[in-house]
Amino acid sequence: MLPKNFVSSYLPFAQEAQAATRISALAILAQAALESGWGDRAVGNMFFGIKDTDKGKTGKGQLLVTTEYLKTPNQRNLFPEVISVTWNERRNRWKYVVKDWFRKYDTPAGSFKDHAQFFILNPRYAVAMANASDPIRFLQEVAKAGYATAPDYAKVLTQLVKMIQRNLPSDLESFGIPGAVDLFEMPSEEDLWDYMGHQLLATGDGVEQETPSGAENRE
C-alpha cells in the first residue's frame, strides 16, 4: 500500500487512539506502518507485532516467523522454534530468525485499540506515556523500554514519522513534529527488510503464507 493510501485508511483509528490515550497519531501510524509493511502484511489484522503471551491457547494467537536481535547466541529457549542464529556485524548483535506467537484481531480497529491499551497497562512504558503527545520522544522511550530488540528501532521509526507527516491530508498538517527539520532520510533497505521483509506464517493446517518479519519483544 502506498504511504498516502495507508495514512488515509488508518488515520481515523490512530486519531481515536490519540483521543483516548494522548499518544500521538503520528507515532501510532509510524509503528503500524513499520510493523505491518504499510498494511500489506498485517496478518490476522496485526498492525503492531504484539506478542501473544497465551501462546495461542485462547485461539487469539498466530505463530509467525520473525527476527530478533540479542546479545548472546544461547537464548534459543526463548522461542517455540529457532530457524537460524547468525552474527550481524552491522548491529553488533546475534540475529535470530525464529517462530513466535503474536496476537491476532478480528478487525484493524481491534489492533489499534489493543496497541493503545498495551502502553497504558504496562508500567515499563510510563516514561513513554509521560511524553505521549510528542511522537519522536514517545517512540524513543518506547524503544528504550524494550518494545523491540533491534538497536535502531527508534531511528527507523523517527524517519517514518516524518514520512507519514508528509502524507497527511492538508487539513491535518497541525500534527507537526516538535522541533522537526525539513530534511528527510529514508530508512535503509536493510532496516526496512528486518521489519517488512517477506517471511512465512506457520498455520495450524501446515499451510504457509507471507507475513512480516520484525524485531519484536513486546509482551
N, C-alpha and C. Protein backbone atom coordinates (compact mmCIF):
# COMPACT_ATOMS: atom_id res chain seq x y z
N MET A 1 0.85 -1.19 0.00
CA MET A 1 0.00 0.00 0.00
C MET A 1 0.88 1.25 0.00
N LEU A 2 0.55 2.22 -0.82
CA LEU A 2 1.30 3.47 -0.83
C LEU A 2 1.14 4.21 0.49
N PRO A 3 2.19 4.93 0.93
CA PRO A 3 2.10 5.65 2.20
C PRO A 3 0.87 6.55 2.31
N LYS A 4 0.55 7.28 1.24
CA LYS A 4 -0.61 8.18 1.30
C LYS A 4 -1.90 7.39 1.49
N ASN A 5 -2.02 6.25 0.81
CA ASN A 5 -3.22 5.42 0.97
C ASN A 5 -3.28 4.80 2.36
N PHE A 6 -2.12 4.41 2.88
CA PHE A 6 -2.06 3.85 4.23
C PHE A 6 -2.54 4.87 5.25
N VAL A 7 -2.03 6.10 5.13
CA VAL A 7 -2.41 7.15 6.07
C VAL A 7 -3.90 7.44 6.00
N SER A 8 -4.44 7.57 4.80
CA SER A 8 -5.87 7.88 4.67
C SER A 8 -6.74 6.74 5.19
N SER A 9 -6.27 5.50 5.06
CA SER A 9 -7.06 4.35 5.51
C SER A 9 -7.07 4.18 7.02
N TYR A 10 -5.93 4.46 7.66
CA TYR A 10 -5.79 4.11 9.08
C TYR A 10 -5.66 5.31 10.02
N LEU A 11 -5.62 6.51 9.47
CA LEU A 11 -5.58 7.70 10.32
C LEU A 11 -6.77 7.77 11.28
N PRO A 12 -8.00 7.44 10.85
CA PRO A 12 -9.12 7.52 11.80
C PRO A 12 -8.92 6.65 13.04
N PHE A 13 -8.34 5.45 12.87
CA PHE A 13 -8.08 4.59 14.03
C PHE A 13 -7.03 5.21 14.94
N ALA A 14 -6.01 5.81 14.33
CA ALA A 14 -4.95 6.44 15.12
C ALA A 14 -5.48 7.66 15.86
N GLN A 15 -6.38 8.41 15.22
CA GLN A 15 -6.97 9.57 15.88
C GLN A 15 -7.84 9.16 17.07
N GLU A 16 -8.57 8.07 16.92
CA GLU A 16 -9.38 7.57 18.04
C GLU A 16 -8.49 7.18 19.22
N ALA A 17 -7.38 6.53 18.92
CA ALA A 17 -6.45 6.13 19.98
C ALA A 17 -5.82 7.35 20.62
N GLN A 18 -5.49 8.36 19.82
CA GLN A 18 -4.91 9.59 20.36
C GLN A 18 -5.90 10.28 21.30
N ALA A 19 -7.16 10.33 20.91
CA ALA A 19 -8.17 10.98 21.75
C ALA A 19 -8.35 10.27 23.08
N ALA A 20 -8.18 8.96 23.07
CA ALA A 20 -8.39 8.17 24.29
C ALA A 20 -7.16 8.11 25.19
N THR A 21 -5.95 8.24 24.59
CA THR A 21 -4.73 7.98 25.36
C THR A 21 -3.71 9.12 25.34
N ARG A 22 -3.89 10.10 24.48
CA ARG A 22 -2.93 11.19 24.25
C ARG A 22 -1.72 10.74 23.43
N ILE A 23 -1.61 9.47 23.07
CA ILE A 23 -0.49 9.02 22.24
C ILE A 23 -0.63 9.63 20.85
N SER A 24 0.41 10.28 20.37
CA SER A 24 0.37 10.96 19.08
C SER A 24 -0.06 10.01 17.96
N ALA A 25 -1.01 10.45 17.15
CA ALA A 25 -1.43 9.65 16.00
C ALA A 25 -0.28 9.41 15.04
N LEU A 26 0.65 10.35 14.96
CA LEU A 26 1.83 10.17 14.12
C LEU A 26 2.66 8.98 14.59
N ALA A 27 2.87 8.89 15.89
CA ALA A 27 3.64 7.79 16.44
C ALA A 27 2.94 6.46 16.21
N ILE A 28 1.63 6.46 16.39
CA ILE A 28 0.85 5.24 16.20
C ILE A 28 0.94 4.77 14.75
N LEU A 29 0.77 5.69 13.81
CA LEU A 29 0.84 5.32 12.40
C LEU A 29 2.23 4.87 11.99
N ALA A 30 3.26 5.48 12.56
CA ALA A 30 4.64 5.08 12.24
C ALA A 30 4.88 3.64 12.65
N GLN A 31 4.46 3.29 13.86
CA GLN A 31 4.63 1.90 14.30
C GLN A 31 3.80 0.95 13.45
N ALA A 32 2.58 1.34 13.14
CA ALA A 32 1.72 0.48 12.33
C ALA A 32 2.32 0.26 10.94
N ALA A 33 2.85 1.32 10.35
CA ALA A 33 3.46 1.21 9.02
C ALA A 33 4.66 0.28 9.04
N LEU A 34 5.51 0.44 10.05
CA LEU A 34 6.72 -0.36 10.13
C LEU A 34 6.41 -1.83 10.40
N GLU A 35 5.53 -2.08 11.35
CA GLU A 35 5.27 -3.46 11.76
C GLU A 35 4.41 -4.23 10.76
N SER A 36 3.64 -3.52 9.93
CA SER A 36 2.74 -4.20 9.00
C SER A 36 3.15 -4.05 7.55
N GLY A 37 4.30 -3.42 7.28
CA GLY A 37 4.70 -3.22 5.88
C GLY A 37 3.71 -2.36 5.14
N TRP A 38 3.36 -1.18 5.75
CA TRP A 38 2.37 -0.27 5.17
C TRP A 38 1.04 -0.97 4.95
N GLY A 39 0.69 -1.87 5.87
CA GLY A 39 -0.61 -2.53 5.82
C GLY A 39 -0.69 -3.74 4.91
N ASP A 40 0.36 -3.98 4.11
CA ASP A 40 0.32 -5.07 3.15
C ASP A 40 0.52 -6.44 3.80
N ARG A 41 1.11 -6.46 4.99
CA ARG A 41 1.42 -7.74 5.64
C ARG A 41 0.87 -7.77 7.07
N ALA A 42 -0.30 -7.21 7.24
CA ALA A 42 -0.95 -7.22 8.56
C ALA A 42 -1.69 -8.54 8.74
N VAL A 43 -0.93 -9.61 8.90
CA VAL A 43 -1.51 -10.95 9.01
C VAL A 43 -2.39 -11.01 10.26
N GLY A 44 -3.61 -11.48 10.10
CA GLY A 44 -4.54 -11.52 11.23
C GLY A 44 -4.84 -10.15 11.78
N ASN A 45 -4.85 -9.13 10.90
CA ASN A 45 -5.09 -7.74 11.31
C ASN A 45 -4.12 -7.29 12.41
N MET A 46 -2.90 -7.84 12.40
CA MET A 46 -1.89 -7.48 13.40
C MET A 46 -1.03 -6.35 12.84
N PHE A 47 -1.24 -5.14 13.36
CA PHE A 47 -0.52 -3.98 12.86
C PHE A 47 0.67 -3.58 13.73
N PHE A 48 0.83 -4.18 14.91
CA PHE A 48 1.85 -3.69 15.84
C PHE A 48 2.77 -4.77 16.40
N GLY A 49 2.64 -6.00 15.97
CA GLY A 49 3.56 -7.04 16.39
C GLY A 49 3.59 -7.32 17.88
N ILE A 50 2.44 -7.25 18.54
CA ILE A 50 2.38 -7.52 19.98
C ILE A 50 2.34 -9.03 20.20
N LYS A 51 3.20 -9.50 21.10
CA LYS A 51 3.31 -10.94 21.36
C LYS A 51 2.05 -11.46 22.07
N ASP A 52 1.73 -12.72 21.80
CA ASP A 52 0.62 -13.40 22.46
C ASP A 52 1.19 -14.23 23.61
N THR A 53 1.05 -13.73 24.83
CA THR A 53 1.62 -14.42 25.99
C THR A 53 0.90 -15.72 26.31
N ASP A 54 -0.29 -15.93 25.75
CA ASP A 54 -1.02 -17.19 25.95
C ASP A 54 -0.56 -18.29 25.00
N LYS A 55 0.39 -17.93 24.11
CA LYS A 55 0.97 -18.92 23.19
C LYS A 55 -0.08 -19.64 22.34
N GLY A 56 -1.12 -18.90 21.95
CA GLY A 56 -2.14 -19.45 21.07
C GLY A 56 -3.19 -20.30 21.75
N LYS A 57 -3.12 -20.45 23.07
CA LYS A 57 -4.04 -21.35 23.78
C LYS A 57 -5.48 -20.85 23.76
N THR A 58 -5.67 -19.53 23.65
CA THR A 58 -7.03 -18.97 23.66
C THR A 58 -7.61 -18.84 22.26
N GLY A 59 -6.83 -19.20 21.25
CA GLY A 59 -7.29 -19.06 19.88
C GLY A 59 -7.13 -17.66 19.32
N LYS A 60 -6.49 -16.77 20.09
CA LYS A 60 -6.29 -15.39 19.64
C LYS A 60 -4.83 -15.11 19.30
N GLY A 61 -4.09 -16.17 19.00
CA GLY A 61 -2.69 -16.02 18.65
C GLY A 61 -2.38 -16.66 17.31
N GLN A 62 -1.23 -16.30 16.74
CA GLN A 62 -0.78 -16.86 15.48
C GLN A 62 0.74 -17.01 15.54
N LEU A 63 1.24 -18.12 15.02
CA LEU A 63 2.66 -18.42 15.06
C LEU A 63 3.31 -17.88 13.79
N LEU A 64 4.19 -16.88 13.96
CA LEU A 64 4.79 -16.18 12.83
C LEU A 64 6.30 -16.27 12.86
N VAL A 65 6.90 -16.20 11.69
CA VAL A 65 8.34 -16.06 11.58
C VAL A 65 8.71 -14.61 11.81
N THR A 66 9.70 -14.37 12.65
CA THR A 66 10.12 -13.01 12.96
C THR A 66 11.62 -12.99 13.21
N THR A 67 12.18 -11.80 13.36
CA THR A 67 13.61 -11.62 13.59
C THR A 67 13.83 -10.91 14.91
N GLU A 68 14.76 -11.42 15.70
CA GLU A 68 15.13 -10.80 16.96
C GLU A 68 16.63 -10.55 16.97
N TYR A 69 17.07 -9.49 17.66
CA TYR A 69 18.49 -9.21 17.82
C TYR A 69 18.83 -9.29 19.30
N LEU A 70 19.70 -10.23 19.66
CA LEU A 70 20.06 -10.46 21.06
C LEU A 70 21.58 -10.43 21.22
N LYS A 71 22.02 -10.25 22.45
CA LYS A 71 23.45 -10.08 22.72
C LYS A 71 24.23 -11.39 22.80
N THR A 72 23.53 -12.49 22.96
CA THR A 72 24.21 -13.78 23.04
C THR A 72 23.55 -14.79 22.10
N PRO A 73 24.28 -15.83 21.69
CA PRO A 73 23.72 -16.82 20.76
C PRO A 73 23.06 -18.00 21.46
N ASN A 74 22.96 -17.96 22.78
CA ASN A 74 22.48 -19.13 23.52
C ASN A 74 21.14 -18.89 24.20
N GLN A 75 20.24 -18.14 23.53
CA GLN A 75 18.92 -17.87 24.10
C GLN A 75 17.81 -18.51 23.27
N ARG A 76 18.13 -19.66 22.72
CA ARG A 76 17.15 -20.38 21.90
C ARG A 76 15.91 -20.78 22.69
N ASN A 77 16.06 -20.92 23.99
CA ASN A 77 14.94 -21.35 24.82
C ASN A 77 13.83 -20.32 24.91
N LEU A 78 14.06 -19.11 24.42
CA LEU A 78 13.06 -18.05 24.50
C LEU A 78 11.95 -18.23 23.47
N PHE A 79 12.15 -19.09 22.48
CA PHE A 79 11.24 -19.16 21.34
C PHE A 79 10.73 -20.58 21.11
N PRO A 80 9.51 -20.71 20.58
CA PRO A 80 8.97 -22.03 20.27
C PRO A 80 9.81 -22.79 19.24
N GLU A 81 10.36 -22.05 18.28
CA GLU A 81 11.19 -22.67 17.24
C GLU A 81 12.23 -21.67 16.76
N VAL A 82 13.47 -22.11 16.65
CA VAL A 82 14.55 -21.27 16.15
C VAL A 82 14.96 -21.79 14.78
N ILE A 83 14.93 -20.91 13.79
CA ILE A 83 15.27 -21.28 12.43
C ILE A 83 16.76 -21.10 12.17
N SER A 84 17.32 -19.98 12.64
CA SER A 84 18.75 -19.74 12.47
C SER A 84 19.23 -18.70 13.47
N VAL A 85 20.52 -18.76 13.79
CA VAL A 85 21.18 -17.76 14.63
C VAL A 85 22.50 -17.40 13.96
N THR A 86 22.66 -16.14 13.57
CA THR A 86 23.87 -15.68 12.91
C THR A 86 24.32 -14.35 13.48
N TRP A 87 25.62 -14.07 13.38
CA TRP A 87 26.16 -12.82 13.88
C TRP A 87 25.92 -11.71 12.87
N ASN A 88 25.39 -10.56 13.32
CA ASN A 88 25.16 -9.41 12.46
C ASN A 88 26.16 -8.32 12.82
N GLU A 89 27.15 -8.14 11.97
CA GLU A 89 28.23 -7.19 12.25
C GLU A 89 27.72 -5.77 12.32
N ARG A 90 26.79 -5.43 11.45
CA ARG A 90 26.29 -4.06 11.38
C ARG A 90 25.62 -3.63 12.68
N ARG A 91 24.88 -4.53 13.28
CA ARG A 91 24.16 -4.20 14.50
C ARG A 91 24.87 -4.68 15.77
N ASN A 92 25.97 -5.39 15.58
CA ASN A 92 26.73 -5.89 16.73
C ASN A 92 25.84 -6.72 17.65
N ARG A 93 25.01 -7.55 17.04
CA ARG A 93 24.09 -8.41 17.77
C ARG A 93 23.98 -9.76 17.06
N TRP A 94 23.49 -10.75 17.79
CA TRP A 94 23.16 -12.03 17.19
C TRP A 94 21.75 -11.93 16.60
N LYS A 95 21.63 -12.30 15.35
CA LYS A 95 20.35 -12.23 14.65
C LYS A 95 19.67 -13.60 14.71
N TYR A 96 18.53 -13.62 15.37
CA TYR A 96 17.73 -14.84 15.49
C TYR A 96 16.57 -14.76 14.50
N VAL A 97 16.43 -15.74 13.65
CA VAL A 97 15.22 -15.91 12.85
C VAL A 97 14.44 -17.04 13.50
N VAL A 98 13.25 -16.71 14.00
CA VAL A 98 12.51 -17.65 14.85
C VAL A 98 11.03 -17.66 14.49
N LYS A 99 10.31 -18.59 15.07
CA LYS A 99 8.86 -18.56 15.07
C LYS A 99 8.41 -18.23 16.49
N ASP A 100 7.46 -17.29 16.59
CA ASP A 100 6.95 -16.91 17.90
C ASP A 100 5.47 -16.56 17.79
N TRP A 101 4.82 -16.48 18.95
CA TRP A 101 3.38 -16.23 18.98
C TRP A 101 3.06 -14.75 19.04
N PHE A 102 2.15 -14.31 18.18
CA PHE A 102 1.70 -12.93 18.13
C PHE A 102 0.17 -12.90 18.21
N ARG A 103 -0.35 -11.78 18.68
CA ARG A 103 -1.79 -11.62 18.76
C ARG A 103 -2.40 -11.46 17.36
N LYS A 104 -3.68 -11.82 17.24
CA LYS A 104 -4.42 -11.56 16.01
C LYS A 104 -5.77 -10.96 16.39
N TYR A 105 -6.40 -10.29 15.42
CA TYR A 105 -7.60 -9.50 15.70
C TYR A 105 -8.64 -9.72 14.62
N ASP A 106 -9.90 -9.46 14.99
CA ASP A 106 -10.99 -9.59 14.03
C ASP A 106 -10.98 -8.45 13.02
N THR A 107 -10.54 -7.27 13.46
CA THR A 107 -10.56 -6.07 12.61
C THR A 107 -9.31 -5.23 12.86
N PRO A 108 -8.94 -4.34 11.92
CA PRO A 108 -7.85 -3.40 12.18
C PRO A 108 -8.13 -2.53 13.41
N ALA A 109 -9.38 -2.13 13.60
CA ALA A 109 -9.73 -1.29 14.75
C ALA A 109 -9.36 -1.98 16.05
N GLY A 110 -9.56 -3.29 16.12
CA GLY A 110 -9.20 -4.03 17.32
C GLY A 110 -7.72 -3.99 17.60
N SER A 111 -6.92 -4.03 16.55
CA SER A 111 -5.46 -3.97 16.72
C SER A 111 -5.03 -2.61 17.23
N PHE A 112 -5.57 -1.54 16.68
CA PHE A 112 -5.21 -0.19 17.11
C PHE A 112 -5.63 0.04 18.56
N LYS A 113 -6.80 -0.45 18.93
CA LYS A 113 -7.28 -0.28 20.31
C LYS A 113 -6.40 -1.05 21.28
N ASP A 114 -6.03 -2.27 20.92
CA ASP A 114 -5.19 -3.09 21.79
C ASP A 114 -3.80 -2.47 21.96
N HIS A 115 -3.28 -1.90 20.89
CA HIS A 115 -1.98 -1.24 20.93
C HIS A 115 -1.99 -0.10 21.94
N ALA A 116 -3.04 0.71 21.93
CA ALA A 116 -3.14 1.83 22.87
C ALA A 116 -3.24 1.32 24.30
N GLN A 117 -4.06 0.30 24.53
CA GLN A 117 -4.20 -0.26 25.87
C GLN A 117 -2.91 -0.90 26.36
N PHE A 118 -2.16 -1.45 25.45
CA PHE A 118 -0.89 -2.11 25.79
C PHE A 118 0.04 -1.15 26.53
N PHE A 119 0.14 0.08 26.05
CA PHE A 119 1.03 1.05 26.69
C PHE A 119 0.47 1.53 28.02
N ILE A 120 -0.83 1.66 28.11
CA ILE A 120 -1.45 2.11 29.35
C ILE A 120 -1.29 1.08 30.46
N LEU A 121 -1.40 -0.19 30.12
CA LEU A 121 -1.40 -1.26 31.12
C LEU A 121 -0.01 -1.76 31.51
N ASN A 122 1.03 -1.37 30.75
CA ASN A 122 2.38 -1.84 31.04
C ASN A 122 3.20 -0.75 31.70
N PRO A 123 3.53 -0.90 32.99
CA PRO A 123 4.26 0.14 33.73
C PRO A 123 5.62 0.50 33.13
N ARG A 124 6.24 -0.43 32.41
CA ARG A 124 7.57 -0.11 31.87
C ARG A 124 7.51 0.98 30.80
N TYR A 125 6.32 1.30 30.32
CA TYR A 125 6.18 2.37 29.33
C TYR A 125 5.70 3.68 29.95
N ALA A 126 5.86 3.82 31.26
CA ALA A 126 5.39 5.02 31.96
C ALA A 126 6.09 6.28 31.45
N VAL A 127 7.38 6.20 31.20
CA VAL A 127 8.11 7.37 30.70
C VAL A 127 7.63 7.72 29.30
N ALA A 128 7.41 6.71 28.48
CA ALA A 128 6.88 6.96 27.13
C ALA A 128 5.52 7.64 27.21
N MET A 129 4.65 7.17 28.09
CA MET A 129 3.32 7.75 28.21
C MET A 129 3.38 9.18 28.74
N ALA A 130 4.40 9.49 29.52
CA ALA A 130 4.57 10.87 30.00
C ALA A 130 4.93 11.81 28.86
N ASN A 131 5.36 11.25 27.73
CA ASN A 131 5.70 12.03 26.54
C ASN A 131 4.82 11.63 25.36
N ALA A 132 3.60 11.21 25.66
CA ALA A 132 2.73 10.63 24.64
C ALA A 132 2.41 11.57 23.49
N SER A 133 2.35 12.87 23.77
CA SER A 133 1.95 13.82 22.73
C SER A 133 3.09 14.20 21.79
N ASP A 134 4.32 13.85 22.14
CA ASP A 134 5.49 14.13 21.31
C ASP A 134 5.87 12.84 20.59
N PRO A 135 5.58 12.71 19.29
CA PRO A 135 5.78 11.43 18.61
C PRO A 135 7.21 10.91 18.65
N ILE A 136 8.18 11.81 18.47
CA ILE A 136 9.57 11.37 18.44
C ILE A 136 10.02 10.92 19.82
N ARG A 137 9.78 11.73 20.84
CA ARG A 137 10.19 11.37 22.20
C ARG A 137 9.46 10.11 22.66
N PHE A 138 8.18 10.01 22.35
CA PHE A 138 7.41 8.83 22.73
C PHE A 138 8.04 7.56 22.16
N LEU A 139 8.35 7.58 20.88
CA LEU A 139 8.91 6.39 20.23
C LEU A 139 10.31 6.08 20.73
N GLN A 140 11.08 7.10 21.05
CA GLN A 140 12.40 6.87 21.62
C GLN A 140 12.29 6.15 22.96
N GLU A 141 11.34 6.59 23.78
CA GLU A 141 11.16 5.97 25.09
C GLU A 141 10.57 4.57 24.97
N VAL A 142 9.72 4.36 23.99
CA VAL A 142 9.18 3.02 23.73
C VAL A 142 10.31 2.06 23.39
N ALA A 143 11.23 2.52 22.55
CA ALA A 143 12.37 1.69 22.17
C ALA A 143 13.27 1.40 23.38
N LYS A 144 13.53 2.43 24.19
CA LYS A 144 14.36 2.25 25.39
C LYS A 144 13.76 1.24 26.35
N ALA A 145 12.43 1.21 26.41
CA ALA A 145 11.74 0.31 27.34
C ALA A 145 11.71 -1.13 26.86
N GLY A 146 12.17 -1.38 25.63
CA GLY A 146 12.30 -2.74 25.16
C GLY A 146 11.21 -3.24 24.25
N TYR A 147 10.50 -2.33 23.56
CA TYR A 147 9.43 -2.78 22.66
C TYR A 147 9.99 -3.67 21.55
N ALA A 148 11.20 -3.39 21.12
CA ALA A 148 11.83 -4.16 20.05
C ALA A 148 13.27 -4.46 20.41
N THR A 149 13.81 -5.53 19.84
CA THR A 149 15.20 -5.88 20.10
C THR A 149 16.16 -5.26 19.10
N ALA A 150 15.68 -4.74 17.99
CA ALA A 150 16.56 -4.10 17.01
C ALA A 150 17.13 -2.81 17.58
N PRO A 151 18.45 -2.63 17.57
CA PRO A 151 19.06 -1.45 18.20
C PRO A 151 18.73 -0.13 17.51
N ASP A 152 18.29 -0.16 16.26
CA ASP A 152 17.99 1.07 15.53
C ASP A 152 16.49 1.29 15.36
N TYR A 153 15.70 0.66 16.20
CA TYR A 153 14.24 0.73 16.08
C TYR A 153 13.74 2.17 16.14
N ALA A 154 14.23 2.95 17.10
CA ALA A 154 13.77 4.34 17.25
C ALA A 154 14.16 5.18 16.05
N LYS A 155 15.35 4.96 15.51
CA LYS A 155 15.82 5.73 14.36
C LYS A 155 14.92 5.51 13.15
N VAL A 156 14.61 4.25 12.88
CA VAL A 156 13.77 3.94 11.72
C VAL A 156 12.38 4.53 11.90
N LEU A 157 11.83 4.43 13.11
CA LEU A 157 10.51 4.99 13.37
C LEU A 157 10.49 6.50 13.22
N THR A 158 11.55 7.16 13.65
CA THR A 158 11.63 8.62 13.51
C THR A 158 11.55 9.02 12.04
N GLN A 159 12.25 8.27 11.20
CA GLN A 159 12.22 8.55 9.76
C GLN A 159 10.82 8.32 9.19
N LEU A 160 10.15 7.30 9.68
CA LEU A 160 8.80 7.02 9.18
C LEU A 160 7.79 8.04 9.68
N VAL A 161 7.98 8.58 10.89
CA VAL A 161 7.11 9.65 11.38
C VAL A 161 7.15 10.82 10.41
N LYS A 162 8.33 11.18 9.97
CA LYS A 162 8.48 12.30 9.05
C LYS A 162 7.81 11.99 7.70
N MET A 163 7.94 10.74 7.27
CA MET A 163 7.32 10.35 6.01
C MET A 163 5.80 10.40 6.12
N ILE A 164 5.26 9.94 7.23
CA ILE A 164 3.81 9.97 7.44
C ILE A 164 3.33 11.41 7.52
N GLN A 165 4.09 12.25 8.18
CA GLN A 165 3.72 13.66 8.29
C GLN A 165 3.56 14.28 6.90
N ARG A 166 4.42 13.88 5.98
CA ARG A 166 4.36 14.42 4.62
C ARG A 166 3.16 13.90 3.85
N ASN A 167 2.54 12.83 4.33
CA ASN A 167 1.41 12.24 3.63
C ASN A 167 0.08 12.47 4.32
N LEU A 168 0.06 13.35 5.32
CA LEU A 168 -1.19 13.69 5.99
C LEU A 168 -2.06 14.55 5.07
N PRO A 169 -3.37 14.45 5.19
CA PRO A 169 -4.25 15.36 4.44
C PRO A 169 -3.89 16.80 4.77
N SER A 170 -4.10 17.69 3.83
CA SER A 170 -3.68 19.08 4.00
C SER A 170 -4.33 19.76 5.20
N ASP A 171 -5.53 19.33 5.58
CA ASP A 171 -6.22 19.96 6.70
C ASP A 171 -5.77 19.40 8.05
N LEU A 172 -4.79 18.49 8.03
CA LEU A 172 -4.31 17.89 9.27
C LEU A 172 -2.83 18.15 9.49
N GLU A 173 -2.29 19.17 8.86
CA GLU A 173 -0.87 19.45 8.98
C GLU A 173 -0.50 19.95 10.37
N SER A 174 -1.51 20.21 11.21
CA SER A 174 -1.23 20.63 12.58
C SER A 174 -0.68 19.48 13.42
N PHE A 175 -0.58 18.28 12.83
CA PHE A 175 0.02 17.15 13.52
C PHE A 175 1.55 17.24 13.50
N GLY A 176 2.11 18.42 13.32
CA GLY A 176 3.54 18.60 13.15
C GLY A 176 4.37 18.06 14.30
N ILE A 177 5.63 17.77 14.01
CA ILE A 177 6.55 17.22 15.00
C ILE A 177 7.28 18.36 15.69
N PRO A 178 7.29 18.44 17.01
CA PRO A 178 8.04 19.48 17.71
C PRO A 178 9.51 19.44 17.34
N GLY A 179 10.01 20.57 16.85
CA GLY A 179 11.42 20.66 16.52
C GLY A 179 11.82 19.94 15.26
N ALA A 180 10.86 19.56 14.42
CA ALA A 180 11.18 18.80 13.22
C ALA A 180 11.97 19.64 12.23
N VAL A 181 12.79 18.96 11.42
CA VAL A 181 13.54 19.64 10.37
C VAL A 181 12.96 19.24 9.03
N ASP A 182 13.34 19.96 7.99
CA ASP A 182 12.80 19.68 6.67
C ASP A 182 13.48 18.50 5.99
N LEU A 183 14.72 18.20 6.41
CA LEU A 183 15.45 17.12 5.77
C LEU A 183 14.76 15.78 6.06
N PHE A 184 14.71 14.92 5.06
CA PHE A 184 14.09 13.62 5.25
C PHE A 184 15.01 12.54 4.70
N GLU A 185 15.28 11.55 5.51
CA GLU A 185 16.14 10.44 5.12
C GLU A 185 15.33 9.16 5.18
N MET A 186 15.22 8.46 4.06
CA MET A 186 14.51 7.19 4.06
C MET A 186 15.27 6.15 4.86
N PRO A 187 14.58 5.29 5.57
CA PRO A 187 15.25 4.17 6.23
C PRO A 187 15.99 3.33 5.20
N SER A 188 17.10 2.72 5.60
CA SER A 188 17.86 1.89 4.68
C SER A 188 17.06 0.65 4.30
N GLU A 189 17.43 0.06 3.17
CA GLU A 189 16.74 -1.14 2.71
C GLU A 189 16.86 -2.26 3.74
N GLU A 190 18.05 -2.39 4.37
CA GLU A 190 18.23 -3.44 5.37
C GLU A 190 17.36 -3.20 6.59
N ASP A 191 17.25 -1.93 7.02
CA ASP A 191 16.40 -1.61 8.17
C ASP A 191 14.96 -2.03 7.91
N LEU A 192 14.45 -1.65 6.74
CA LEU A 192 13.06 -1.96 6.43
C LEU A 192 12.85 -3.45 6.21
N TRP A 193 13.85 -4.13 5.65
CA TRP A 193 13.70 -5.56 5.40
C TRP A 193 13.51 -6.32 6.70
N ASP A 194 14.19 -5.88 7.75
CA ASP A 194 14.07 -6.56 9.04
C ASP A 194 12.64 -6.57 9.55
N TYR A 195 11.89 -5.54 9.20
CA TYR A 195 10.52 -5.41 9.69
C TYR A 195 9.49 -5.78 8.64
N MET A 196 9.75 -5.42 7.39
CA MET A 196 8.73 -5.55 6.36
C MET A 196 9.02 -6.66 5.36
N GLY A 197 10.15 -7.35 5.52
CA GLY A 197 10.52 -8.37 4.55
C GLY A 197 9.56 -9.54 4.51
N HIS A 198 9.54 -10.25 3.39
CA HIS A 198 8.66 -11.42 3.26
C HIS A 198 9.20 -12.55 4.11
N GLN A 199 8.35 -13.03 5.02
CA GLN A 199 8.67 -14.20 5.82
C GLN A 199 7.49 -15.15 5.73
N LEU A 200 7.44 -16.13 6.58
CA LEU A 200 6.40 -17.14 6.48
C LEU A 200 5.59 -17.25 7.75
N LEU A 201 4.31 -17.42 7.58
CA LEU A 201 3.39 -17.69 8.69
C LEU A 201 3.14 -19.19 8.75
N ALA A 202 3.43 -19.78 9.90
CA ALA A 202 3.17 -21.21 10.07
C ALA A 202 1.79 -21.37 10.67
N THR A 203 0.87 -21.96 9.94
CA THR A 203 -0.50 -22.10 10.41
C THR A 203 -0.74 -23.52 10.91
N GLY A 204 -1.83 -23.70 11.63
CA GLY A 204 -2.13 -24.99 12.22
C GLY A 204 -2.34 -26.09 11.20
N ASP A 205 -2.77 -25.74 9.98
CA ASP A 205 -3.04 -26.77 8.99
C ASP A 205 -1.84 -27.05 8.10
N GLY A 206 -0.69 -26.49 8.47
CA GLY A 206 0.52 -26.75 7.72
C GLY A 206 0.73 -25.84 6.53
N VAL A 207 -0.21 -24.96 6.27
CA VAL A 207 -0.09 -24.02 5.16
C VAL A 207 0.77 -22.85 5.57
N GLU A 208 1.63 -22.38 4.68
CA GLU A 208 2.48 -21.25 5.00
C GLU A 208 2.16 -20.08 4.09
N GLN A 209 2.10 -18.89 4.69
CA GLN A 209 1.77 -17.68 3.97
C GLN A 209 2.80 -16.61 4.27
N GLU A 210 2.85 -15.59 3.43
CA GLU A 210 3.77 -14.48 3.66
C GLU A 210 3.27 -13.61 4.80
N THR A 211 4.19 -13.14 5.62
CA THR A 211 3.86 -12.27 6.74
C THR A 211 5.08 -11.42 7.06
N PRO A 212 4.97 -10.38 7.86
CA PRO A 212 6.12 -9.53 8.13
C PRO A 212 7.11 -10.17 9.07
N SER A 213 8.38 -9.79 8.90
CA SER A 213 9.35 -10.11 9.93
C SER A 213 9.43 -8.91 10.84
N GLY A 214 10.12 -9.04 11.96
CA GLY A 214 10.23 -7.92 12.87
C GLY A 214 11.32 -8.15 13.88
N ALA A 215 11.46 -7.22 14.81
CA ALA A 215 12.44 -7.37 15.87
C ALA A 215 11.73 -7.09 17.17
N GLU A 216 10.70 -7.86 17.43
CA GLU A 216 9.77 -7.52 18.48
C GLU A 216 10.08 -8.19 19.80
N ASN A 217 9.80 -7.48 20.89
CA ASN A 217 9.96 -8.04 22.22
C ASN A 217 8.90 -7.45 23.12
N ARG A 218 7.65 -7.43 22.64
CA ARG A 218 6.60 -6.80 23.43
C ARG A 218 5.64 -7.85 23.95
N GLU A 219 5.64 -8.00 25.24
CA GLU A 219 4.76 -8.97 25.88
C GLU A 219 4.05 -8.33 27.05
